[in-house]
Amino acid sequence: TGLSFSTTTGLISGTPTETKTATTYTITATNESGSTSNSYRLRVTGDIGDTGPSGGKIFYYLPAGFNCGPTRAATCKYMEVTPSGWFSGVSGQEDPQRTWAQATPVNYQGTTVPGNGATATAIGWGYRNTRAIVAQGNTDTATSAAALADSHTVTVSGVVYDDWFLPSKDELNQLCRWSRGLVVSEDRCSGGSSNAGIGASDFPPDTSGTVTFWTSTENSATDAKGQSLARADAGVQNNRPKNDGWPALVRPIRAF
């Protein structure tokens, strides 16, 4: 809806007014000499819950756009989360656990991320936070949450998507709101039901009250922000120690 196709020139024009998942279309051109066909894929993003370019689910949309990217020099309108099974490739697989910072060969679990730091909380800052954490020396994907998120790569229709990161405090709060069926808002994620959002599924239940996801937002030299997505009081973002005794779950996101 909103697009038109010229059967004379093949030109597609107009502005789409509805979203469309990636669909293959075949155009056949015919004249007195015969006919020939070619196929292409078209998709229109826009709705929360729609499948994003990398195969994840769009959980946040800001029509006005927001600064994004590793240096926040780009402009994005959407955020998508990688689906369950991203780490092992098995659907329904629980998200992996990691510490926020690694302890070897250098212990970063009691030091502040240097340079521009990783204390930013707002939408659009998660990628920069993540890159700062990795630049500090947290490069071991087996122990560092940021390193694992940063290393994630997906190839869809020949396009490589390697711009995944650990969400900032506010970005994870929006992921929580979507997963619980709450509207996009700056309000704390509270209420709703787990996996109730449009397109939301496979976030682990939190029957014990201990299932927490990491953010990329550092609170101090020794702790960082974490948040549960499954509890009714999921909006509580606790300061969680970076050390080996307090691992939390990792679910990468990306902005586009």
GROMACS .gro file of C-alpha atoms in nm:
model
  256
    1THR     CA    1   0.000   0.000   0.000
    2GLY     CA    2   0.130   0.343  -0.097
    3LEU     CA    3   0.357   0.218  -0.377
    4SER     CA    4   0.284   0.203  -0.748
    5PHE     CA    5   0.451  -0.001  -1.021
    6SER     CA    6   0.471   0.123  -1.380
    7THR     CA    7   0.404  -0.160  -1.620
    8THR     CA    8   0.568   0.050  -1.893
    9THR     CA    9   0.898   0.148  -1.731
   10GLY     CA   10   0.918  -0.083  -1.428
   11LEU     CA   11   0.957   0.216  -1.196
   12ILE     CA   12   0.844   0.174  -0.834
   13SER     CA   13   0.737   0.505  -0.682
   14GLY     CA   14   0.546   0.644  -0.387
   15THR     CA   15   0.577   0.614  -0.009
   16PRO     CA   16   0.476   0.289   0.163
   17THR     CA   17   0.211   0.324   0.431
   18GLU     CA   18   0.234  -0.024   0.580
   19THR     CA   19   0.511  -0.262   0.676
   20LYS     CA   20   0.595  -0.574   0.481
   21THR     CA   21   0.819  -0.864   0.569
   22ALA     CA   22   1.087  -0.953   0.313
   23THR     CA   23   0.905  -1.087   0.008
   24THR     CA   24   1.041  -1.203  -0.328
   25TYR     CA   25   0.871  -1.050  -0.633
   26THR     CA   26   0.922  -1.154  -0.993
   27ILE     CA   27   0.894  -0.903  -1.279
   28THR     CA   28   0.836  -1.033  -1.630
   29ALA     CA   29   0.893  -0.799  -1.925
   30THR     CA   30   0.740  -0.895  -2.258
   31ASN     CA   31   0.762  -0.751  -2.609
   32GLU     CA   32   0.746  -0.877  -2.967
   33SER     CA   33   1.081  -1.054  -2.929
   34GLY     CA   34   0.977  -1.260  -2.629
   35SER     CA   35   0.997  -1.222  -2.252
   36THR     CA   36   1.245  -1.229  -1.964
   37SER     CA   37   1.205  -1.237  -1.587
   38ASN     CA   38   1.401  -1.119  -1.284
   39SER     CA   39   1.335  -1.149  -0.910
   40TYR     CA   40   1.407  -0.912  -0.624
   41ARG     CA   41   1.326  -0.887  -0.255
   42LEU     CA   42   1.137  -0.595  -0.104
   43ARG     CA   43   1.063  -0.523   0.259
   44VAL     CA   44   0.924  -0.223   0.446
   45THR     CA   45   1.015  -0.182   0.812
   46GLY     CA   46   0.835   0.031   1.062
   47ASP     CA   47   0.627  -0.167   1.308
   48ILE     CA   48   0.745  -0.286   1.646
   49GLY     CA   49   0.736  -0.664   1.630
   50ASP     CA   50   0.830  -0.669   1.262
   51THR     CA   51   1.130  -0.877   1.155
   52GLY     CA   52   1.436  -0.656   1.121
   53PRO     CA   53   1.699  -0.668   0.844
   54SER     CA   54   1.917  -0.914   1.033
   55GLY     CA   55   1.632  -1.149   1.123
   56GLY     CA   56   1.579  -1.015   1.475
   57LYS     CA   57   1.267  -0.841   1.605
   58ILE     CA   58   1.217  -0.465   1.606
   59PHE     CA   59   1.140  -0.362   1.965
   60TYR     CA   60   1.183   0.016   1.946
   61TYR     CA   61   1.093   0.281   1.687
   62LEU     CA   62   1.148   0.655   1.711
   63PRO     CA   63   1.018   0.836   1.399
   64ALA     CA   64   1.233   1.143   1.469
   65GLY     CA   65   1.545   0.927   1.487
   66PHE     CA   66   1.827   0.917   1.739
   67ASN     CA   67   2.207   0.935   1.725
   68CYS     CA   68   2.360   0.589   1.704
   69GLY     CA   69   2.666   0.390   1.601
   70PRO     CA   70   3.002   0.336   1.775
   71THR     CA   71   3.071   0.713   1.773
   72ARG     CA   72   2.704   0.823   1.763
   73ALA     CA   73   2.768   0.992   1.428
   74ALA     CA   74   2.491   0.802   1.250
   75THR     CA   75   2.113   0.845   1.277
   76CYS     CA   76   1.886   0.548   1.348
   77LYS     CA   77   1.511   0.501   1.395
   78TYR     CA   78   1.491   0.136   1.502
   79MET     CA   79   1.641  -0.113   1.742
   80GLU     CA   80   1.617  -0.487   1.694
   81VAL     CA   81   1.704  -0.773   1.926
   82THR     CA   82   1.862  -1.097   1.812
   83PRO     CA   83   1.623  -1.393   1.851
   84SER     CA   84   1.648  -1.671   2.104
   85GLY     CA   85   1.904  -1.930   2.002
   86TRP     CA   86   2.144  -1.663   1.874
   87PHE     CA   87   2.438  -1.809   2.064
   88SER     CA   88   2.402  -2.179   1.988
   89GLY     CA   89   2.172  -2.164   1.689
   90VAL     CA   90   1.914  -2.378   1.868
   91SER     CA   91   1.570  -2.218   1.899
   92GLY     CA   92   1.465  -2.174   2.260
   93GLN     CA   93   1.822  -2.205   2.390
   94GLU     CA   94   1.877  -2.005   2.706
   95ASP     CA   95   2.088  -1.693   2.668
   96PRO     CA   96   2.453  -1.742   2.774
   97GLN     CA   97   2.582  -1.607   3.104
   98ARG     CA   98   2.891  -1.390   3.131
   99THR     CA   99   3.052  -1.157   3.382
  100TRP     CA  100   3.045  -0.788   3.291
  101ALA     CA  101   3.424  -0.762   3.289
  102GLN     CA  102   3.694  -1.028   3.264
  103ALA     CA  103   3.946  -1.115   3.535
  104THR     CA  104   4.232  -1.254   3.323
  105PRO     CA  105   4.492  -1.199   3.190
  106VAL     CA  106   4.428  -0.852   3.336
  107ASN     CA  107   4.159  -0.801   3.598
  108TYR     CA  108   3.914  -0.531   3.487
  109GLN     CA  109   3.646  -0.623   3.742
  110GLY     CA  110   3.750  -0.348   3.979
  111THR     CA  111   3.850  -0.069   3.742
  112THR     CA  112   3.652   0.202   3.564
  113VAL     CA  113   3.633   0.190   3.184
  114PRO     CA  114   3.878   0.466   3.073
  115GLY     CA  115   3.854   0.734   2.805
  116ASN     CA  116   3.496   0.833   2.728
  117GLY     CA  117   3.387   0.557   2.964
  118ALA     CA  118   3.079   0.336   2.958
  119THR     CA  119   2.848   0.519   3.198
  120ALA     CA  120   2.601   0.647   2.935
  121THR     CA  121   2.241   0.543   2.999
  122ALA     CA  122   2.033   0.686   2.713
  123ILE     CA  123   1.893   0.547   2.387
  124GLY     CA  124   2.165   0.535   2.120
  125TRP     CA  125   2.459   0.495   2.358
  126GLY     CA  126   2.481   0.117   2.393
  127TYR     CA  127   2.713   0.067   2.097
  128ARG     CA  128   2.958   0.332   2.217
  129ASN     CA  129   2.951   0.189   2.570
  130THR     CA  130   3.018  -0.160   2.434
  131ARG     CA  131   3.311  -0.050   2.219
  132ALA     CA  132   3.464   0.133   2.516
  133ILE     CA  133   3.436  -0.179   2.733
  134VAL     CA  134   3.604  -0.391   2.466
  135ALA     CA  135   3.873  -0.126   2.408
  136GLN     CA  136   3.961  -0.142   2.778
  137GLY     CA  137   4.076  -0.500   2.720
  138ASN     CA  138   3.755  -0.699   2.774
  139THR     CA  139   3.802  -0.905   2.459
  140ASP     CA  140   3.745  -1.260   2.585
  141THR     CA  141   3.405  -1.375   2.456
  142ALA     CA  142   3.410  -1.664   2.703
  143THR     CA  143   3.408  -1.430   3.004
  144SER     CA  144   3.312  -1.075   2.897
  145ALA     CA  145   2.948  -0.987   2.823
  146ALA     CA  146   3.042  -0.692   2.602
  147ALA     CA  147   3.296  -0.894   2.404
  148LEU     CA  148   3.039  -1.165   2.337
  149ALA     CA  149   2.773  -0.919   2.220
  150ASP     CA  150   3.025  -0.729   2.009
  151SER     CA  151   3.144  -1.048   1.838
  152HIS     CA  152   2.798  -1.156   1.722
  153THR     CA  153   2.761  -1.171   1.342
  154VAL     CA  154   2.462  -1.260   1.124
  155THR     CA  155   2.449  -1.295   0.745
  156VAL     CA  156   2.112  -1.249   0.575
  157SER     CA  157   2.075  -1.262   0.196
  158GLY     CA  158   2.448  -1.206   0.157
  159VAL     CA  159   2.456  -0.901   0.387
  160VAL     CA  160   2.677  -0.927   0.698
  161TYR     CA  161   2.541  -0.765   1.015
  162ASP     CA  162   2.823  -0.727   1.267
  163ASP     CA  163   2.712  -0.413   1.453
  164TRP     CA  164   2.561  -0.584   1.758
  165PHE     CA  165   2.616  -0.450   2.109
  166LEU     CA  166   2.516  -0.472   2.473
  167PRO     CA  167   2.219  -0.239   2.536
  168SER     CA  168   2.251   0.069   2.752
  169LYS     CA  169   2.037   0.107   3.063
  170ASP     CA  170   1.752   0.282   2.879
  171GLU     CA  171   1.778   0.055   2.575
  172LEU     CA  172   1.737  -0.254   2.791
  173ASN     CA  173   1.440  -0.089   2.962
  174GLN     CA  174   1.274  -0.048   2.621
  175LEU     CA  175   1.350  -0.412   2.540
  176CYS     CA  176   1.184  -0.502   2.869
  177ARG     CA  177   0.878  -0.289   2.790
  178TRP     CA  178   0.836  -0.453   2.448
  179SER     CA  179   0.883  -0.805   2.584
  180ARG     CA  180   0.610  -0.743   2.844
  181GLY     CA  181   0.361  -0.588   2.600
  182LEU     CA  182   0.402  -0.228   2.722
  183VAL     CA  183   0.403   0.076   2.492
  184VAL     CA  184   0.723   0.262   2.410
  185SER     CA  185   0.777   0.507   2.695
  186GLU     CA  186   1.050   0.648   2.915
  187ASP     CA  187   0.863   0.504   3.212
  188ARG     CA  188   1.013   0.219   3.408
  189CYS     CA  189   0.931  -0.127   3.276
  190SER     CA  190   0.672  -0.255   3.521
  191GLY     CA  191   0.362  -0.470   3.482
  192GLY     CA  192   0.243  -0.651   3.174
  193SER     CA  193   0.321  -1.016   3.112
  194SER     CA  194   0.642  -1.188   3.009
  195ASN     CA  195   0.673  -1.245   2.630
  196ALA     CA  196   0.344  -1.061   2.570
  197GLY     CA  197   0.471  -0.798   2.326
  198ILE     CA  198   0.405  -0.814   1.952
  199GLY     CA  199   0.661  -1.060   1.819
  200ALA     CA  200   0.817  -1.114   2.162
  201SER     CA  201   0.899  -1.470   2.264
  202ASP     CA  202   1.156  -1.698   2.423
  203PHE     CA  203   1.279  -1.474   2.702
  204PRO     CA  204   1.353  -1.706   2.995
  205PRO     CA  205   1.109  -1.720   3.287
  206ASP     CA  206   1.224  -1.579   3.618
  207THR     CA  207   1.061  -1.805   3.874
  208SER     CA  208   1.344  -1.755   4.122
  209GLY     CA  209   1.383  -1.381   4.076
  210THR     CA  210   1.746  -1.418   3.969
  211VAL     CA  211   1.736  -1.405   3.586
  212THR     CA  212   1.909  -1.079   3.498
  213PHE     CA  213   2.034  -0.938   3.169
  214TRP     CA  214   2.342  -0.716   3.147
  215THR     CA  215   2.340  -0.358   3.023
  216SER     CA  216   2.652  -0.186   2.892
  217THR     CA  217   2.606   0.093   3.148
  218GLU     CA  218   2.877   0.100   3.412
  219ASN     CA  219   2.774   0.222   3.757
  220SER     CA  220   3.114   0.230   3.928
  221ALA     CA  221   3.455   0.066   3.912
  222THR     CA  222   3.310  -0.253   4.059
  223ASP     CA  223   2.952  -0.281   3.930
  224ALA     CA  224   2.720  -0.221   3.633
  225LYS     CA  225   2.347  -0.210   3.562
  226GLY     CA  226   2.145  -0.528   3.516
  227GLN     CA  227   1.772  -0.588   3.469
  228SER     CA  228   1.529  -0.878   3.467
  229LEU     CA  229   1.284  -0.892   3.176
  230ALA     CA  230   1.055  -1.156   3.322
  231ARG     CA  231   0.946  -1.031   3.663
  232ALA     CA  232   0.644  -0.809   3.722
  233ASP     CA  233   0.881  -0.559   3.886
  234ALA     CA  234   1.120  -0.592   3.591
  235GLY     CA  235   1.182  -0.217   3.586
  236VAL     CA  236   1.418  -0.246   3.881
  237GLN     CA  237   1.768  -0.205   3.737
  238ASN     CA  238   2.011  -0.327   4.000
  239ASN     CA  239   2.377  -0.243   4.040
  240ARG     CA  240   2.536  -0.583   3.984
  241PRO     CA  241   2.901  -0.666   4.065
  242LYS     CA  242   3.131  -0.715   3.767
  243ASN     CA  243   3.309  -1.008   3.931
  244ASP     CA  244   3.292  -1.382   3.865
  245GLY     CA  245   3.038  -1.445   4.140
  246TRP     CA  246   2.768  -1.244   3.961
  247PRO     CA  247   2.728  -1.350   3.598
  248ALA     CA  248   2.418  -1.237   3.408
  249LEU     CA  249   2.257  -1.312   3.071
  250VAL     CA  250   2.361  -1.163   2.738
  251ARG     CA  251   2.119  -1.071   2.453
  252PRO     CA  252   2.273  -0.848   2.180
  253ILE     CA  253   2.080  -0.572   2.006
  254ARG     CA  254   2.155  -0.345   1.708
  255ALA     CA  255   2.027  -0.008   1.584
  256PHE     CA  256   1.952   0.093   1.225
   0.00000   0.00000   0.00000
